[in-house]
PDB file of C-alpha atoms in Angstrom:
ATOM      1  CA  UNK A   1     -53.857 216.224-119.314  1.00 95.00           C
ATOM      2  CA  UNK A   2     -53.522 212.332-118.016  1.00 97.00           C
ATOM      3  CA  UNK A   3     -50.237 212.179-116.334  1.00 98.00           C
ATOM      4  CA  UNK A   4     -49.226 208.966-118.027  1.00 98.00           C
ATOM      5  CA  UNK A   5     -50.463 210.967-121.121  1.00 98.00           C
ATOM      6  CA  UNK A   6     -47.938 213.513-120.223  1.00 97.00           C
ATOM      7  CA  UNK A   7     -44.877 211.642-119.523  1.00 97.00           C
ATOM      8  CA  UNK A   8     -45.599 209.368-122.788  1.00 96.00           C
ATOM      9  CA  UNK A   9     -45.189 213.363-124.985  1.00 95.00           C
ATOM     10  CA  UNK A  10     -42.955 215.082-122.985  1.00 92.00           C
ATOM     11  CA  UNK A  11     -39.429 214.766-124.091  1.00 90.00           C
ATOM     12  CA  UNK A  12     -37.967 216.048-120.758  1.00 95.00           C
ATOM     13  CA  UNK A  13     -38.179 214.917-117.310  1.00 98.00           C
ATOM     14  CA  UNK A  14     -40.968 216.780-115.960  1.00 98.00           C
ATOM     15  CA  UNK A  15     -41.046 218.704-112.532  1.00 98.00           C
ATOM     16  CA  UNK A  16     -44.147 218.730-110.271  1.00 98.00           C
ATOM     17  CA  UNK A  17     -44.583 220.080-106.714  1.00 98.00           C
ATOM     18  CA  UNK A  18     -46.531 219.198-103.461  1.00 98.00           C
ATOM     19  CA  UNK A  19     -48.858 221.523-101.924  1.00 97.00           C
ATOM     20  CA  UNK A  20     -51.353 221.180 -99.318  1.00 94.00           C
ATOM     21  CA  UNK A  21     -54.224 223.291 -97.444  1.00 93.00           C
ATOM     22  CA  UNK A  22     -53.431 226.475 -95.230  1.00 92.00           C
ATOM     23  CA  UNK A  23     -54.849 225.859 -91.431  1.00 88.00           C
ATOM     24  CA  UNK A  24     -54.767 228.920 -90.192  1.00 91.00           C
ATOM     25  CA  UNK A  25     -53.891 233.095 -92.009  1.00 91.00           C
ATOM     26  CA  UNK A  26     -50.566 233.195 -91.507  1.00 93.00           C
ATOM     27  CA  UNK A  27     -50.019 229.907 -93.181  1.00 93.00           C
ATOM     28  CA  UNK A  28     -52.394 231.104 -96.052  1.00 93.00           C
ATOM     29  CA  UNK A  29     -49.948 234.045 -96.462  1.00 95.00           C
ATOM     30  CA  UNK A  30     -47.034 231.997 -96.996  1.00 95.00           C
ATOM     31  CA  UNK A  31     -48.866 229.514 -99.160  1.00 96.00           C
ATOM     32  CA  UNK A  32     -49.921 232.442-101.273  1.00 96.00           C
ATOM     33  CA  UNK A  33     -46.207 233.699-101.907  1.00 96.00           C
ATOM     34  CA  UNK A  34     -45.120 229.995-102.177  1.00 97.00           C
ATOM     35  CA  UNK A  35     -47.711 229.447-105.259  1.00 97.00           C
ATOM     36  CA  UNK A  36     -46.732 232.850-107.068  1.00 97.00           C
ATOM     37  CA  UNK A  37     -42.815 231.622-106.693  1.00 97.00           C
ATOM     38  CA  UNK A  38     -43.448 228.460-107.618  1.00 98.00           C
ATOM     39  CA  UNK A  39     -46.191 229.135-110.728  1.00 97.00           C
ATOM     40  CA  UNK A  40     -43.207 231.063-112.412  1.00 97.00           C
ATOM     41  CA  UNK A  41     -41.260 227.940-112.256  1.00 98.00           C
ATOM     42  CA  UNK A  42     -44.269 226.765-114.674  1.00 97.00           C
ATOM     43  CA  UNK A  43     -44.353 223.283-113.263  1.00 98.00           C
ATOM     44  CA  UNK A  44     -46.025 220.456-115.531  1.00 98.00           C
ATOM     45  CA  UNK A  45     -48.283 219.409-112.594  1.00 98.00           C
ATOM     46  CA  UNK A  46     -49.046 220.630-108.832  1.00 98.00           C
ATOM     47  CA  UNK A  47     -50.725 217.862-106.148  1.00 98.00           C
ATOM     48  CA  UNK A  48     -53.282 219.003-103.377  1.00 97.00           C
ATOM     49  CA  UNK A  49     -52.922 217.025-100.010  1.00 94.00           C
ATOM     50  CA  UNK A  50     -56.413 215.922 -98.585  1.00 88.00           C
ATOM     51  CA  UNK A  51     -56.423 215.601 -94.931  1.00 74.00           C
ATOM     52  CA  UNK A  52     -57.081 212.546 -93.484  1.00 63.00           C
ATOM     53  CA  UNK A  53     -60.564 211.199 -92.649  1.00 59.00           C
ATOM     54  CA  UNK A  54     -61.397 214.401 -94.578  1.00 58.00           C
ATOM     55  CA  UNK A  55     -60.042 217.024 -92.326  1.00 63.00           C
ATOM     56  CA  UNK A  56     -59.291 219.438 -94.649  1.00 74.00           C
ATOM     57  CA  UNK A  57     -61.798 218.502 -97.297  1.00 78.00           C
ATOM     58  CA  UNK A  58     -63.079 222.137 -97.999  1.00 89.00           C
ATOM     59  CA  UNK A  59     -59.716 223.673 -98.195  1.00 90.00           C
ATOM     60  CA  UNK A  60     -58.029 220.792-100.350  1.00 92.00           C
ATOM     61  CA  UNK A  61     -61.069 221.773-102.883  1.00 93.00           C
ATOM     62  CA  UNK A  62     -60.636 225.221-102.717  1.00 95.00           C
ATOM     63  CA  UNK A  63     -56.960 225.201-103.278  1.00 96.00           C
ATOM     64  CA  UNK A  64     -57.202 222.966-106.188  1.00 96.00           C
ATOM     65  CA  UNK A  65     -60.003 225.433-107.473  1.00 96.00           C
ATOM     66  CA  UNK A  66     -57.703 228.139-106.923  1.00 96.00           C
ATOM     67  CA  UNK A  67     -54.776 226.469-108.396  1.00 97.00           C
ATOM     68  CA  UNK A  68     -56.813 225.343-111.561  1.00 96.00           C
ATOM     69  CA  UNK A  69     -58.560 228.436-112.517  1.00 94.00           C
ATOM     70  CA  UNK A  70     -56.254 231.634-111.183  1.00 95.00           C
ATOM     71  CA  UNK A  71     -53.248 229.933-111.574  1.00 95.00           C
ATOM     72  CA  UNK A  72     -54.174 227.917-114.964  1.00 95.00           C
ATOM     73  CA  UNK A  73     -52.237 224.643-113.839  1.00 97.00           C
ATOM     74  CA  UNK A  74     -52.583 221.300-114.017  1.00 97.00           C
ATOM     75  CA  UNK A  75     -53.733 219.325-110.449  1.00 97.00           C
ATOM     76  CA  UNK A  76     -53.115 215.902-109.355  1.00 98.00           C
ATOM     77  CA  UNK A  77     -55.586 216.001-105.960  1.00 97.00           C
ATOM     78  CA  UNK A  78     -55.059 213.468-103.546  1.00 94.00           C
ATOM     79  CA  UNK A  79     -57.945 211.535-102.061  1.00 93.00           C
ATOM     80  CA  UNK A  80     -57.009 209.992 -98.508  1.00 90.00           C
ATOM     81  CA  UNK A  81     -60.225 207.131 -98.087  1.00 85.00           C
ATOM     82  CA  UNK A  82     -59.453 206.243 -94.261  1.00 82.00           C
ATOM     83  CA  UNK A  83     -62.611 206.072 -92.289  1.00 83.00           C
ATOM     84  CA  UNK A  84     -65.014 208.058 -95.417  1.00 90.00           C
ATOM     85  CA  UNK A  85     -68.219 205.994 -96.810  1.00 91.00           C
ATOM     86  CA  UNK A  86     -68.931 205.692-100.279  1.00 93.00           C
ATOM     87  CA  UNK A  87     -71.110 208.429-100.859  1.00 94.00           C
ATOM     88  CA  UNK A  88     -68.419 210.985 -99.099  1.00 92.00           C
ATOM     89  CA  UNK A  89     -66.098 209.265-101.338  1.00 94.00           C
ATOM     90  CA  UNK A  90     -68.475 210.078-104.711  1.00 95.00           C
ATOM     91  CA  UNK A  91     -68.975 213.155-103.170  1.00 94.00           C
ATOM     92  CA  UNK A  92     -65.196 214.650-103.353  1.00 94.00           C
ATOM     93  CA  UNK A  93     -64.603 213.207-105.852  1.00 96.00           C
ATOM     94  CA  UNK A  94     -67.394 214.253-108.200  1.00 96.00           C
ATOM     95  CA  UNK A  95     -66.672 218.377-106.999  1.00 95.00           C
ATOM     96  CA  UNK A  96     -62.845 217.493-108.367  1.00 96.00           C
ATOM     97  CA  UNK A  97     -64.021 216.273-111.749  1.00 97.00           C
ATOM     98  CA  UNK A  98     -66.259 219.183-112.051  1.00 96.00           C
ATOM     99  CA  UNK A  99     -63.432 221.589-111.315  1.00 95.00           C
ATOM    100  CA  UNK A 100     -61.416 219.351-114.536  1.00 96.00           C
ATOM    101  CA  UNK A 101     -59.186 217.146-112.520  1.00 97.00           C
ATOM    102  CA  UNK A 102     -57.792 214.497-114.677  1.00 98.00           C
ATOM    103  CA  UNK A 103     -55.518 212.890-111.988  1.00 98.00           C
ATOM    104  CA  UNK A 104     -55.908 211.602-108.264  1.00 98.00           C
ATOM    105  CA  UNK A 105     -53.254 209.858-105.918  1.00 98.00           C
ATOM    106  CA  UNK A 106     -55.097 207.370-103.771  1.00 97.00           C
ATOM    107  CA  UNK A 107     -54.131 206.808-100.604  1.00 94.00           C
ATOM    108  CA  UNK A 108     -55.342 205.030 -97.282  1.00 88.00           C
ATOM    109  CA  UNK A 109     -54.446 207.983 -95.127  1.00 81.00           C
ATOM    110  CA  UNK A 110     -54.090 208.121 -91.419  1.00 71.00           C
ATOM    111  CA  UNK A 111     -56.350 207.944 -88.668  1.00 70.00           C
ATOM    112  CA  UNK A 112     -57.386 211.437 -88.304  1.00 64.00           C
ATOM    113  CA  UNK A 113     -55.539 212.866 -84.757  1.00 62.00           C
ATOM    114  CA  UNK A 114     -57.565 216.089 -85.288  1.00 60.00           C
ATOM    115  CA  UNK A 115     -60.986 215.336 -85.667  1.00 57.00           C
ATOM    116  CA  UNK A 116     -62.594 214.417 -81.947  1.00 60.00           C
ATOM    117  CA  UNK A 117     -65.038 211.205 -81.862  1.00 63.00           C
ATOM    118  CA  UNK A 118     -64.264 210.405 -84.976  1.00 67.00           C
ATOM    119  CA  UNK A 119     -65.948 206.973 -86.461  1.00 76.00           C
ATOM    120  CA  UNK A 120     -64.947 205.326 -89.490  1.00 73.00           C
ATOM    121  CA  UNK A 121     -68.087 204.653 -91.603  1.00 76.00           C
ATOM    122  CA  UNK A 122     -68.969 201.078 -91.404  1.00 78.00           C
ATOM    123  CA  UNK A 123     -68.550 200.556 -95.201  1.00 83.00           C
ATOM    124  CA  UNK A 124     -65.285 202.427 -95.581  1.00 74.00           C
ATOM    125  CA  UNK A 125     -62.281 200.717 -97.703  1.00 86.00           C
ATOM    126  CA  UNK A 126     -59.777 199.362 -94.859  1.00 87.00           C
ATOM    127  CA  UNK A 127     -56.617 199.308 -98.047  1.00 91.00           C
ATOM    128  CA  UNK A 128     -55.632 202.133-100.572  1.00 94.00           C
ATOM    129  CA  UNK A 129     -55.663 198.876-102.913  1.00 96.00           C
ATOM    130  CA  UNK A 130     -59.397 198.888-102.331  1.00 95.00           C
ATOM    131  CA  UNK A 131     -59.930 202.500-102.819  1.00 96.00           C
ATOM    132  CA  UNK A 132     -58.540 202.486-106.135  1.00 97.00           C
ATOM    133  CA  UNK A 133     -60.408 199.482-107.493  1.00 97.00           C
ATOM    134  CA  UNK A 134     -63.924 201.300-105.836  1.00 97.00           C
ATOM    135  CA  UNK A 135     -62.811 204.642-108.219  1.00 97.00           C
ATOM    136  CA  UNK A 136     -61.223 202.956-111.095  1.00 98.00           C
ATOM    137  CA  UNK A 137     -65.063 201.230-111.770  1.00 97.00           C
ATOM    138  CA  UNK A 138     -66.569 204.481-111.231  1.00 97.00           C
ATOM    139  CA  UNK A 139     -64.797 207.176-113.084  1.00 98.00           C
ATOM    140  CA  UNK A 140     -61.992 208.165-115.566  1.00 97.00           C
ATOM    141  CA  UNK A 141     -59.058 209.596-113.666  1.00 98.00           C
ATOM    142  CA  UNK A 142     -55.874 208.772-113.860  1.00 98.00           C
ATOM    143  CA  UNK A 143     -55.417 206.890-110.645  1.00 98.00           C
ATOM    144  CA  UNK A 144     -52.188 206.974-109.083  1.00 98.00           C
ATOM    145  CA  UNK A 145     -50.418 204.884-105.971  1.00 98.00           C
ATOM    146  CA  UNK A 146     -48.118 205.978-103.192  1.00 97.00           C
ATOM    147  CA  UNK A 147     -44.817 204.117-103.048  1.00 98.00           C
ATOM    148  CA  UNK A 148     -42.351 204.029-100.239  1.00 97.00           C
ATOM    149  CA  UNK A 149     -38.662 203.063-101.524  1.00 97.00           C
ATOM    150  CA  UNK A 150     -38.277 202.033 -97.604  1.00 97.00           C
ATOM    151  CA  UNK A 151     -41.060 200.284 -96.887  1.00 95.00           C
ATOM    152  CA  UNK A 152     -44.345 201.777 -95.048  1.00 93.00           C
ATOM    153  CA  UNK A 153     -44.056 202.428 -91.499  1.00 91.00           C
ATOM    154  CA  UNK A 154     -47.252 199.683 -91.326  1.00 89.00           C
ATOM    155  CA  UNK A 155     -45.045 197.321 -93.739  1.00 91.00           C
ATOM    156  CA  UNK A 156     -44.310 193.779 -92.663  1.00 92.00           C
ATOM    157  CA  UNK A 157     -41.395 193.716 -94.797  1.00 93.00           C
ATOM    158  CA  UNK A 158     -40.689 195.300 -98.357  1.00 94.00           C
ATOM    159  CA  UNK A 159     -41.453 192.167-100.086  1.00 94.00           C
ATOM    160  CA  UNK A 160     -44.678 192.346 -98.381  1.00 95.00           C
ATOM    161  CA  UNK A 161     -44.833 196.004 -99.018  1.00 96.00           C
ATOM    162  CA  UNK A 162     -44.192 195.532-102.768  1.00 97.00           C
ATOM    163  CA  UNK A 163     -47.052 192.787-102.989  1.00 97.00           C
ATOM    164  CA  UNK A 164     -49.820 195.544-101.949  1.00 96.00           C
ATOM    165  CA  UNK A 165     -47.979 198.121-104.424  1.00 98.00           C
ATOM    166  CA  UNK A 166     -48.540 195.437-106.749  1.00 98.00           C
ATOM    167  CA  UNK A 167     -52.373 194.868-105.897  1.00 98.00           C
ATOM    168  CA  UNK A 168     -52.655 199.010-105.982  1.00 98.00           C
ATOM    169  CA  UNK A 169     -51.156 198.869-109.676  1.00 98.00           C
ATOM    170  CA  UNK A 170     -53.823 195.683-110.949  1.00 98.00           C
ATOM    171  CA  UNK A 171     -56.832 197.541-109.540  1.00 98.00           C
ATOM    172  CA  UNK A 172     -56.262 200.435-111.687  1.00 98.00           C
ATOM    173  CA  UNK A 173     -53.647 202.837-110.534  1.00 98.00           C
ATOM    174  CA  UNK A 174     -51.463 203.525-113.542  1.00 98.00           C
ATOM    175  CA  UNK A 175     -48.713 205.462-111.769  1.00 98.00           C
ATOM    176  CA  UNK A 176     -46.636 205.910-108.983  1.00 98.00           C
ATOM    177  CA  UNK A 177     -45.351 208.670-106.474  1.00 98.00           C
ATOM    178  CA  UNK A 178     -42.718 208.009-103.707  1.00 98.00           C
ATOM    179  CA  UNK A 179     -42.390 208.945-100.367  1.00 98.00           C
ATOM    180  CA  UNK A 180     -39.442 211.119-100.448  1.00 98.00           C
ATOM    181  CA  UNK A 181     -35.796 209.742 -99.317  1.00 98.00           C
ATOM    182  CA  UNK A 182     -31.871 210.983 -98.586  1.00 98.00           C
ATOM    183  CA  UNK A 183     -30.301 208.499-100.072  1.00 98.00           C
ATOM    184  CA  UNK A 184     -30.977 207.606-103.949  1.00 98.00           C
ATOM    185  CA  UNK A 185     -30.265 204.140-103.214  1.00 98.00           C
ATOM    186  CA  UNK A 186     -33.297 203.421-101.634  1.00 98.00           C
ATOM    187  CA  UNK A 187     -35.206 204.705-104.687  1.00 98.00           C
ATOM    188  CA  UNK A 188     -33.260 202.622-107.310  1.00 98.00           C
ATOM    189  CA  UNK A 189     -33.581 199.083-104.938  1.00 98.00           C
ATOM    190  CA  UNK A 190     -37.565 200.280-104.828  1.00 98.00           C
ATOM    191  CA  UNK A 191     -37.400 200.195-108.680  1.00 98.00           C
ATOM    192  CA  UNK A 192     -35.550 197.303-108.903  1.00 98.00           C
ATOM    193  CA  UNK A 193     -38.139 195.385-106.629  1.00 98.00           C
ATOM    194  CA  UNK A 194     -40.946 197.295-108.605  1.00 98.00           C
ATOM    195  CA  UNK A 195     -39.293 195.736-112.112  1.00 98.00           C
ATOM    196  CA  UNK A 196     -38.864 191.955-110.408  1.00 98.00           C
ATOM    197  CA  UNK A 197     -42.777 192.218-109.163  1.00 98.00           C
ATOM    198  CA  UNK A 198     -43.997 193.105-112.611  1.00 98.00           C
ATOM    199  CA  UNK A 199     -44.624 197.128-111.772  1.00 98.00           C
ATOM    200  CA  UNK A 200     -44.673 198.526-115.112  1.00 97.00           C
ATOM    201  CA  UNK A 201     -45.817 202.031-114.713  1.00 98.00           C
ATOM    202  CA  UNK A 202     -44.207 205.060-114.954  1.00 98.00           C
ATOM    203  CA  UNK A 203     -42.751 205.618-111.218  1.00 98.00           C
ATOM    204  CA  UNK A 204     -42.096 209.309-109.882  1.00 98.00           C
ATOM    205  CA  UNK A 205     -39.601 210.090-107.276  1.00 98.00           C
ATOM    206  CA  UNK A 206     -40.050 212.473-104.474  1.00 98.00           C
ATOM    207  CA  UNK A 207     -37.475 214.777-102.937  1.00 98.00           C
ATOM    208  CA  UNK A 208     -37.639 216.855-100.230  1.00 97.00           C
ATOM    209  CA  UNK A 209     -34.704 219.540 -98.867  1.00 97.00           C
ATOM    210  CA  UNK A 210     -34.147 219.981 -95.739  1.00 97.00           C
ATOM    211  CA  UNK A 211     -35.936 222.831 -94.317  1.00 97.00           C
ATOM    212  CA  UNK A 212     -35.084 222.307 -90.844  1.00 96.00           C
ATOM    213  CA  UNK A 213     -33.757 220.157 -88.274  1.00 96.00           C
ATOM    214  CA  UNK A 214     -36.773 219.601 -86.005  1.00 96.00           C
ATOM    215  CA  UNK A 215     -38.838 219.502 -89.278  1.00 97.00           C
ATOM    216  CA  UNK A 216     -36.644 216.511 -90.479  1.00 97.00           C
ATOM    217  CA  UNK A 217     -36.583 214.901 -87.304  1.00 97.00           C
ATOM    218  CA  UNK A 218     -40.339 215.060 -86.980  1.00 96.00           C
ATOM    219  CA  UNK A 219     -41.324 214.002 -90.623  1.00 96.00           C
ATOM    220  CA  UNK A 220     -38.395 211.020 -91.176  1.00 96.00           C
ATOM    221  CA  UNK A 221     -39.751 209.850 -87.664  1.00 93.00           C
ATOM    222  CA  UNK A 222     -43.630 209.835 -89.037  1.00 92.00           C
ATOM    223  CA  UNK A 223     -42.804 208.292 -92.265  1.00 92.00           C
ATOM    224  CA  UNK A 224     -39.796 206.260 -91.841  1.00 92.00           C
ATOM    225  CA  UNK A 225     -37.496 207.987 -93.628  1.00 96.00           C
ATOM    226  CA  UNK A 226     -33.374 207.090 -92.958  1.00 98.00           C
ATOM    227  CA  UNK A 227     -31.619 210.544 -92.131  1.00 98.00           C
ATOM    228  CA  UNK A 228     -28.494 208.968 -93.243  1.00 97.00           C
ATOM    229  CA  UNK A 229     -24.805 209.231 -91.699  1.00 97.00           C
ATOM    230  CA  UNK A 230     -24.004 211.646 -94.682  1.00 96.00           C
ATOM    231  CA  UNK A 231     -26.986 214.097 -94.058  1.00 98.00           C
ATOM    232  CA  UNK A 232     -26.126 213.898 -90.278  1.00 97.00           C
ATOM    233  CA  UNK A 233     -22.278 214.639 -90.511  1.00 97.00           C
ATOM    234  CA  UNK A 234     -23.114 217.267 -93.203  1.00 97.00           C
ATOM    235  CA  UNK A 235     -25.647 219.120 -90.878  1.00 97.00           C
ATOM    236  CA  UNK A 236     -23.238 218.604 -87.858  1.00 96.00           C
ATOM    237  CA  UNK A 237     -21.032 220.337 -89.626  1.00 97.00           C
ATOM    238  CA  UNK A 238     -22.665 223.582 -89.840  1.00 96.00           C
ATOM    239  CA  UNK A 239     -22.038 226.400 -87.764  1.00 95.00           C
ATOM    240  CA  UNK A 240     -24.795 226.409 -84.928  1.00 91.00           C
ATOM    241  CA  UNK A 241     -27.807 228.015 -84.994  1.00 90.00           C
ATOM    242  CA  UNK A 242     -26.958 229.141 -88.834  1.00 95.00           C
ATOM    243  CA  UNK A 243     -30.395 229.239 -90.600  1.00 95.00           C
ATOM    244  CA  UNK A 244     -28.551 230.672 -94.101  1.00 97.00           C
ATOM    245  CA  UNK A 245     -26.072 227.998 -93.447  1.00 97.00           C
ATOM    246  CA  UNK A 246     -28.663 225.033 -93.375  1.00 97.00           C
ATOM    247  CA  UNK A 247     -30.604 226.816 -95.780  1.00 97.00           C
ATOM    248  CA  UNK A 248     -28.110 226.389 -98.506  1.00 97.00           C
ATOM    249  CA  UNK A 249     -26.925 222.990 -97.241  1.00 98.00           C
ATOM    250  CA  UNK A 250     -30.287 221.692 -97.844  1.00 98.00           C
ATOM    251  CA  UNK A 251     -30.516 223.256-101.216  1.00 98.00           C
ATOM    252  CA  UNK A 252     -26.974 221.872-102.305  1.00 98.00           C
ATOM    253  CA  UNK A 253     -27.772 218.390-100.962  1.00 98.00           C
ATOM    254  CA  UNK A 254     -31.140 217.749-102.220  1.00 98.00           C
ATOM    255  CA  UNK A 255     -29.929 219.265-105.798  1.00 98.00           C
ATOM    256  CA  UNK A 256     -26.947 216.752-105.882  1.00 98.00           C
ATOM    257  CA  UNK A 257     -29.966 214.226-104.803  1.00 98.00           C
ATOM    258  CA  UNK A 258     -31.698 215.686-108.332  1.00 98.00           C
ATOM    259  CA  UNK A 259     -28.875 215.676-110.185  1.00 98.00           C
ATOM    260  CA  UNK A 260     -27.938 212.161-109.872  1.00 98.00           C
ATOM    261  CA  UNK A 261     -31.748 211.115-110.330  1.00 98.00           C
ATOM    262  CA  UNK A 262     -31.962 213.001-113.356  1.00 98.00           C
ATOM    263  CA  UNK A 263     -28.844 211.302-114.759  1.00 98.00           C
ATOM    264  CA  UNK A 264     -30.199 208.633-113.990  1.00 98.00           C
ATOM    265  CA  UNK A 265     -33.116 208.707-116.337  1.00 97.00           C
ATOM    266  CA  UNK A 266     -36.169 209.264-113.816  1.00 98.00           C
ATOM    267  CA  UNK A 267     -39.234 210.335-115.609  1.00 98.00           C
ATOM    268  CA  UNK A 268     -39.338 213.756-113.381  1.00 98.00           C
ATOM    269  CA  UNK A 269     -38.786 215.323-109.755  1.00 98.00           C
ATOM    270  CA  UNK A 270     -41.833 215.436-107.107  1.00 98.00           C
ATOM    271  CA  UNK A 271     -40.714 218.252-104.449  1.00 98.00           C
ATOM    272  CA  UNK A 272     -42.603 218.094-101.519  1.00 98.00           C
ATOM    273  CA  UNK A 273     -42.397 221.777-100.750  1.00 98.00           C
ATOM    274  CA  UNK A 274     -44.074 222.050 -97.189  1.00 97.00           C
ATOM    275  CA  UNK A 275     -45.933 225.174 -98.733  1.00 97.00           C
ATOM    276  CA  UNK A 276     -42.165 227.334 -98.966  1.00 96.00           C
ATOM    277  CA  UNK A 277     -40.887 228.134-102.118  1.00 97.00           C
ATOM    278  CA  UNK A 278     -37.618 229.596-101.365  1.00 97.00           C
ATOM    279  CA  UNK A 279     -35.569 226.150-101.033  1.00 97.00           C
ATOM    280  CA  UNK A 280     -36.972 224.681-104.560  1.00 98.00           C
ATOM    281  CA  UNK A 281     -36.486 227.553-106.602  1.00 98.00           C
ATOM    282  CA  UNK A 282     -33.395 228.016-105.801  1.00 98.00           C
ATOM    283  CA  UNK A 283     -33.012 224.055-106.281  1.00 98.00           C
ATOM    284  CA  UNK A 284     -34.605 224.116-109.710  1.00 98.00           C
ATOM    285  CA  UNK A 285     -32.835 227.093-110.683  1.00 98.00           C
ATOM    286  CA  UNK A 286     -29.669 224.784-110.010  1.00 97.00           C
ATOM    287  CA  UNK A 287     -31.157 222.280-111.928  1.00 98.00           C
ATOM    288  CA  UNK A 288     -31.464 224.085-114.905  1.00 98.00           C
ATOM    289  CA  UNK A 289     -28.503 226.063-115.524  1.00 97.00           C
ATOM    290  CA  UNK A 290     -26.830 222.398-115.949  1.00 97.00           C
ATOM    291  CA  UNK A 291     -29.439 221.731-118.551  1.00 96.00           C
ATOM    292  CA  UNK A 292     -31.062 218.798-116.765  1.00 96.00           C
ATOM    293  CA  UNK A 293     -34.828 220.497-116.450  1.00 94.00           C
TER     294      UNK A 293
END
């Protein structure tokens, strides 16, 4: 089903969860056990990362294949364009509609660290904004746009920032996801910018415990995330070196983070999940005993 589809029927707030592509076997065993713990959860949606300048193109298809026909769920795929041509563009894109996907997040991606000499094809799409107008006038997904309640990293400033959200939504994207965040605040100022810029579509928040220190560190650093003073006292707080301790910290402060969205009247919870399951179904489980998934 279309997402916007979706979250036009559903009465409830609906719950979706991030995966993306195992590098090496002992990654692909604890994606495995994630997607059996988090399948019982029975999720309205999962999304499949796609590396950028197409690094993990083989295994993004293959876990959306997996995901779609073992698993019977519903996949939003992502499609990262940086440095790809048009026909590796078609390409991807016409083995996910084969496979039934409905629903793709376009991104620009990142210059792939990974891949040595690698050359952007002369006629790739420099702007996410351009790579959804190029798929919008050649298929009929459900195109969706990433959104960063703090601004992009790249961002001159969030007015600026909203003006190419803006130019992602009138070239065809009909939804949005959001970078995840620590403190809601940041997500209701994004939708109040969204609102005064004319966004109109439905707009999906992302959340994301804390799994670890370093991890947090590393990812708030890459994406611009604020580890606030409240997060920071809270972890400081802990006893040292206690990975049960931080484990349920994490839980409890990304569920109050849920909690208060939910309240709030968001149209659903995006968990990016890091490929563990433990954390977020113990989260949801939280979630639903109050009656608010």
């Amino acid at each position: 089903m279309k997402l916007v589809d979706l979250w036009n029927a559903k009465q409830n707030p609906t719950l979706s969860f991030e995966l993306f592509p195992a590098r090496n076997e002992k990654a692909a065993q604890r994606l495995e056990k994630a997607i059996d713990n988090l399948a019982e959860l029975e999720p309205d949606f999962v999304s499949v990362t796609f590396g950028a300048g197409g690094s993990t193109r083989e295994g993004s298809y293959q876990l959306i294949e997996k995901l779609t026909k073992e698993k019977d769920l519903d996949v939003l795929g992502y499609f990262a364009g940086f440095g790809l041509g048009p026909e590796e563009i078609t390409s991807v894109l016409d083995s996910y509609s084969a496979l039934g996907v409905q629903n793709i997040l376009a991104v620009r991606g990142d210059e792939p660290r990974e891949l040595d000499g690698f050359t952007p094809h002369p006629q790739s799409l420099p702007y996410a904004s351009d790579l959804v107008k190029f798929i919008a006038s050649r298929y009929d997904f459900c195109l969706g746009a990433a959104g960063y309640p703090e601004s992009h990293v790249d961002a001159q400033s969030k007015q600026k920032d909203i003006e190419f959200l803006k130019l992602k939504v009138d070239n065809g994207a009909e939804f949005i996801i959001t970078n995840y965040f620590y403190d809601n605040q940041f997500f209701f100022d994004f939708v109040d910018r969204c609102q005064a810029a004319r966004i109109h579509v439905p707009i999906l928040p992302g959340v994301m415990p804390v799994y670890s220190v370093k991890m947090m560190e590393m990812l708030a650093g890459l994406c611009g995330a604020t580890i606030t003073d409240e997060l920071r006292q809270g972890l400081g707080a802990l006893p040292i070196d206690d990975k049960q301790a931080l484990n349920e910290f994490g839980i409890d402060f990304a569920a109050a983070q849920c909690e208060e969205l939910l309240t709030a009247g968001v149209i659903g919870l995006h968990i990016y999940t890091m490929d563990r399951s433990s954390s977020t179904v113990e989260m949801v489980q939280k979630l639903r005993a109050k009656g608010l998934l």
